PDB file of C-alpha atoms in Angstrom:
ATOM      1  CA  MET A   1       0.600  -0.094  -0.136  1.00 85.00           C
ATOM      2  CA  ASN A   2       0.898   3.496  -0.993  1.00 93.00           C
ATOM      3  CA  THR A   3       0.140   6.093   1.119  1.00 96.00           C
ATOM      4  CA  ALA A   4       0.902  10.441   1.215  1.00 96.00           C
ATOM      5  CA  ILE A   5      -1.195  13.115   3.811  1.00 97.00           C
ATOM      6  CA  THR A   6      -1.314  15.918   2.781  1.00 97.00           C
ATOM      7  CA  GLU A   7      -3.058  19.009   4.133  1.00 97.00           C
ATOM      8  CA  GLY A   8      -4.763  16.780   6.588  1.00 98.00           C
ATOM      9  CA  VAL A   9      -6.208  14.603   3.833  1.00 98.00           C
ATOM     10  CA  LYS A  10      -4.790  10.427   4.072  1.00 98.00           C
ATOM     11  CA  ILE A  11      -4.169   8.982   0.545  1.00 98.00           C
ATOM     12  CA  SER A  12      -3.972   5.171   0.764  1.00 98.00           C
ATOM     13  CA  VAL A  13      -3.891   2.855  -2.498  1.00 98.00           C
ATOM     14  CA  ASN A  14      -3.788  -0.191  -3.391  1.00 97.00           C
ATOM     15  CA  THR A  15      -3.291  -2.256  -6.568  1.00 97.00           C
ATOM     16  CA  GLN A  16      -4.327  -5.965  -8.564  1.00 97.00           C
ATOM     17  CA  PHE A  17      -3.983  -6.699 -11.872  1.00 97.00           C
ATOM     18  CA  ARG A  18      -6.814  -8.019 -13.534  1.00 96.00           C
ATOM     19  CA  SER A  19      -5.713 -10.651 -15.638  1.00 95.00           C
ATOM     20  CA  ASP A  20      -8.935 -11.627 -16.593  1.00 96.00           C
ATOM     21  CA  LEU A  21      -9.530  -7.869 -18.439  1.00 95.00           C
ATOM     22  CA  SER A  22      -5.569  -8.055 -19.603  1.00 96.00           C
ATOM     23  CA  GLN A  23      -5.206  -9.983 -23.186  1.00 95.00           C
ATOM     24  CA  ILE A  24      -1.062 -10.558 -22.316  1.00 93.00           C
ATOM     25  CA  MET A  25      -0.204 -11.582 -25.814  1.00 92.00           C
ATOM     26  CA  SER A  26      -1.456  -8.323 -27.555  1.00 93.00           C
ATOM     27  CA  SER A  27       0.260  -6.110 -25.307  1.00 94.00           C
ATOM     28  CA  GLN A  28      -2.735  -5.287 -22.745  1.00 96.00           C
ATOM     29  CA  PHE A  29      -2.347  -4.840 -19.320  1.00 97.00           C
ATOM     30  CA  PHE A  30      -5.827  -4.092 -16.887  1.00 97.00           C
ATOM     31  CA  PHE A  31      -5.158  -3.550 -13.660  1.00 98.00           C
ATOM     32  CA  ASN A  32      -7.336  -1.888 -10.383  1.00 98.00           C
ATOM     33  CA  TYR A  33      -6.544   0.618  -8.242  1.00 98.00           C
ATOM     34  CA  ARG A  34      -8.148   1.066  -4.416  1.00 98.00           C
ATOM     35  CA  ILE A  35      -8.055   4.578  -3.554  1.00 98.00           C
ATOM     36  CA  THR A  36      -8.945   5.593   0.101  1.00 98.00           C
ATOM     37  CA  ILE A  37      -9.299   9.253   0.492  1.00 98.00           C
ATOM     38  CA  GLU A  38      -9.521  10.245   4.847  1.00 98.00           C
ATOM     39  CA  ASN A  39     -10.265  13.736   5.939  1.00 98.00           C
ATOM     40  CA  HIS A  40      -8.366  13.907   9.208  1.00 98.00           C
ATOM     41  CA  ASN A  41      -9.123  18.368   9.381  1.00 98.00           C
ATOM     42  CA  ALA A  42     -11.142  20.038  11.645  1.00 98.00           C
ATOM     43  CA  PHE A  43     -14.050  21.096   9.014  1.00 98.00           C
ATOM     44  CA  ASP A  44     -15.393  19.766   5.923  1.00 98.00           C
ATOM     45  CA  ILE A  45     -13.866  19.111   2.856  1.00 98.00           C
ATOM     46  CA  GLN A  46     -15.783  18.272  -0.702  1.00 98.00           C
ATOM     47  CA  LEU A  47     -13.368  16.840  -3.871  1.00 98.00           C
ATOM     48  CA  ILE A  48     -13.614  18.768  -6.969  1.00 98.00           C
ATOM     49  CA  THR A  49     -11.166  17.439  -9.334  1.00 98.00           C
ATOM     50  CA  ARG A  50      -8.403  14.981 -10.221  1.00 98.00           C
ATOM     51  CA  ASP A  51      -4.941  15.205 -12.311  1.00 98.00           C
ATOM     52  CA  TRP A  52      -2.888  11.971 -13.367  1.00 98.00           C
ATOM     53  CA  TYR A  53      -0.129  11.519 -14.416  1.00 98.00           C
ATOM     54  CA  ILE A  54       0.086   8.000 -15.955  1.00 98.00           C
ATOM     55  CA  PHE A  55       3.421   6.121 -17.459  1.00 98.00           C
ATOM     56  CA  ASP A  56       3.183   2.989 -19.628  1.00 97.00           C
ATOM     57  CA  SER A  57       7.515   2.451 -20.334  1.00 94.00           C
ATOM     58  CA  LEU A  58       7.047   1.886 -23.717  1.00 89.00           C
ATOM     59  CA  ASN A  59       4.994   4.397 -24.406  1.00 90.00           C
ATOM     60  CA  GLU A  60       3.967   8.205 -24.426  1.00 93.00           C
ATOM     61  CA  PRO A  61       3.538   9.251 -20.355  1.00 95.00           C
ATOM     62  CA  SER A  62      -0.651  10.457 -20.913  1.00 96.00           C
ATOM     63  CA  PHE A  63      -1.999  12.694 -18.423  1.00 97.00           C
ATOM     64  CA  VAL A  64      -6.330  12.530 -17.249  1.00 96.00           C
ATOM     65  CA  SER A  65      -7.652  15.110 -15.504  1.00 97.00           C
ATOM     66  CA  GLY A  66     -11.803  15.631 -15.117  1.00 96.00           C
ATOM     67  CA  SER A  67     -14.239  15.515 -12.515  1.00 97.00           C
ATOM     68  CA  GLY A  68     -14.346  14.109  -9.035  1.00 95.00           C
ATOM     69  CA  VAL A  69     -13.846  10.298  -9.317  1.00 96.00           C
ATOM     70  CA  VAL A  70     -16.474   7.579 -10.493  1.00 93.00           C
ATOM     71  CA  GLY A  71     -19.149   9.883 -11.012  1.00 93.00           C
ATOM     72  CA  GLU A  72     -18.729  11.212  -7.193  1.00 96.00           C
ATOM     73  CA  GLN A  73     -17.142  14.512  -5.836  1.00 97.00           C
ATOM     74  CA  PRO A  74     -17.633  13.056  -1.953  1.00 98.00           C
ATOM     75  CA  LEU A  75     -18.466  16.030   0.959  1.00 98.00           C
ATOM     76  CA  LEU A  76     -15.839  14.139   4.069  1.00 98.00           C
ATOM     77  CA  LYS A  77     -16.219  15.700   7.260  1.00 98.00           C
ATOM     78  CA  PRO A  78     -13.526  15.428  10.012  1.00 98.00           C
ATOM     79  CA  GLY A  79     -12.758  11.623  10.424  1.00 98.00           C
ATOM     80  CA  GLN A  80     -15.044  10.240   7.463  1.00 98.00           C
ATOM     81  CA  SER A  81     -13.251   8.160   5.054  1.00 98.00           C
ATOM     82  CA  PHE A  82     -14.671   7.649   1.143  1.00 98.00           C
ATOM     83  CA  THR A  83     -13.106   4.573  -0.987  1.00 98.00           C
ATOM     84  CA  TYR A  84     -13.295   4.474  -4.603  1.00 98.00           C
ATOM     85  CA  THR A  85     -11.792   1.682  -7.492  1.00 98.00           C
ATOM     86  CA  SER A  86     -11.206   2.456 -11.118  1.00 97.00           C
ATOM     87  CA  GLY A  87      -9.009   1.121 -13.431  1.00 96.00           C
ATOM     88  CA  CYS A  88      -6.297   1.875 -15.483  1.00 96.00           C
ATOM     89  CA  GLU A  89      -4.811  -0.185 -19.392  1.00 96.00           C
ATOM     90  CA  LEU A  90      -0.862   0.117 -20.047  1.00 97.00           C
ATOM     91  CA  MET A  91       0.069  -0.895 -23.665  1.00 96.00           C
ATOM     92  CA  SER A  92       3.587  -3.013 -22.025  1.00 95.00           C
ATOM     93  CA  GLU A  93       4.143  -4.790 -18.418  1.00 94.00           C
ATOM     94  CA  MET A  94       5.244  -1.743 -16.582  1.00 95.00           C
ATOM     95  CA  GLY A  95       3.826   1.521 -15.528  1.00 97.00           C
ATOM     96  CA  PHE A  96       3.554   3.478 -12.767  1.00 98.00           C
ATOM     97  CA  MET A  97       0.484   6.260 -12.365  1.00 98.00           C
ATOM     98  CA  LYS A  98       1.012   9.335  -9.638  1.00 97.00           C
ATOM     99  CA  GLY A  99      -1.299  12.728  -8.951  1.00 97.00           C
ATOM    100  CA  PHE A 100      -3.417  14.883  -7.272  1.00 98.00           C
ATOM    101  CA  TYR A 101      -6.648  15.605  -6.300  1.00 98.00           C
ATOM    102  CA  THR A 102      -7.940  19.540  -5.567  1.00 98.00           C
ATOM    103  CA  PHE A 103     -10.466  19.877  -2.475  1.00 98.00           C
ATOM    104  CA  LYS A 104     -12.375  22.740  -0.993  1.00 98.00           C
ATOM    105  CA  ASN A 105     -12.709  23.651   1.933  1.00 98.00           C
ATOM    106  CA  LEU A 106     -16.103  24.235   2.731  1.00 98.00           C
ATOM    107  CA  SER A 107     -15.909  26.314   6.117  1.00 97.00           C
ATOM    108  CA  ASN A 108     -13.456  28.619   4.097  1.00 97.00           C
ATOM    109  CA  GLY A 109     -14.421  27.269   0.265  1.00 97.00           C
ATOM    110  CA  LYS A 110     -10.221  28.047  -0.375  1.00 98.00           C
ATOM    111  CA  LEU A 111      -8.932  25.196  -2.283  1.00 98.00           C
ATOM    112  CA  PHE A 112      -6.215  23.070  -2.481  1.00 98.00           C
ATOM    113  CA  GLN A 113      -4.507  19.643  -3.719  1.00 98.00           C
ATOM    114  CA  VAL A 114      -3.686  16.996  -2.316  1.00 98.00           C
ATOM    115  CA  ILE A 115      -1.119  14.758  -3.703  1.00 97.00           C
ATOM    116  CA  VAL A 116      -1.904  11.007  -4.850  1.00 98.00           C
ATOM    117  CA  PRO A 117       1.102   9.153  -4.025  1.00 97.00           C
ATOM    118  CA  THR A 118       2.776   6.883  -6.705  1.00 97.00           C
ATOM    119  CA  PHE A 119       1.795   3.479  -6.991  1.00 97.00           C
ATOM    120  CA  LYS A 120       3.212   0.692  -9.726  1.00 97.00           C
ATOM    121  CA  LEU A 121       1.585  -0.935 -12.245  1.00 97.00           C
ATOM    122  CA  ILE A 122       3.397  -4.209 -12.831  1.00 95.00           C
ATOM    123  CA  TYR A 123       2.154  -7.498 -14.756  1.00 94.00           C
ATOM    124  CA  PRO A 124       3.084  -9.466 -12.012  1.00 90.00           C
ATOM    125  CA  PRO A 125       5.349 -12.406 -13.798  1.00 83.00           C
ATOM    126  CA  ARG A 126       7.421  -9.235 -14.610  1.00 74.00           C
ATOM    127  CA  LEU A 127       8.491  -8.942 -10.802  1.00 68.00           C
ATOM    128  CA  ASN A 128      10.710 -12.716 -11.242  1.00 61.00           C
TER     129      ASN A 128
END
């Protein structure tokens, strides 16, 4: 698990290779990532946007930006958490993702960025 805390928000990431969704012979490697967001602040926050940098070892890096995550812009009260699962397809056996979320402090309306720690996406046989 990869974890980072920024501005009182803890982000934890777990990854999983999905052999059932991958086509190894066609160089299509699918991974799920499960992210838990925890609000350790004394005020309510809302996730507004996400920004990803996706590195695929045999291709050009890509950048993805958008509103919320998995169609939601979760609001977290102090001590609450939100978990979601999403996925990424690579055309090589190895890569990684990193990025940040933009949150709104609902007590003063200010926006702030929270780092998503770098997480590796590696086809398991490549580890041997």
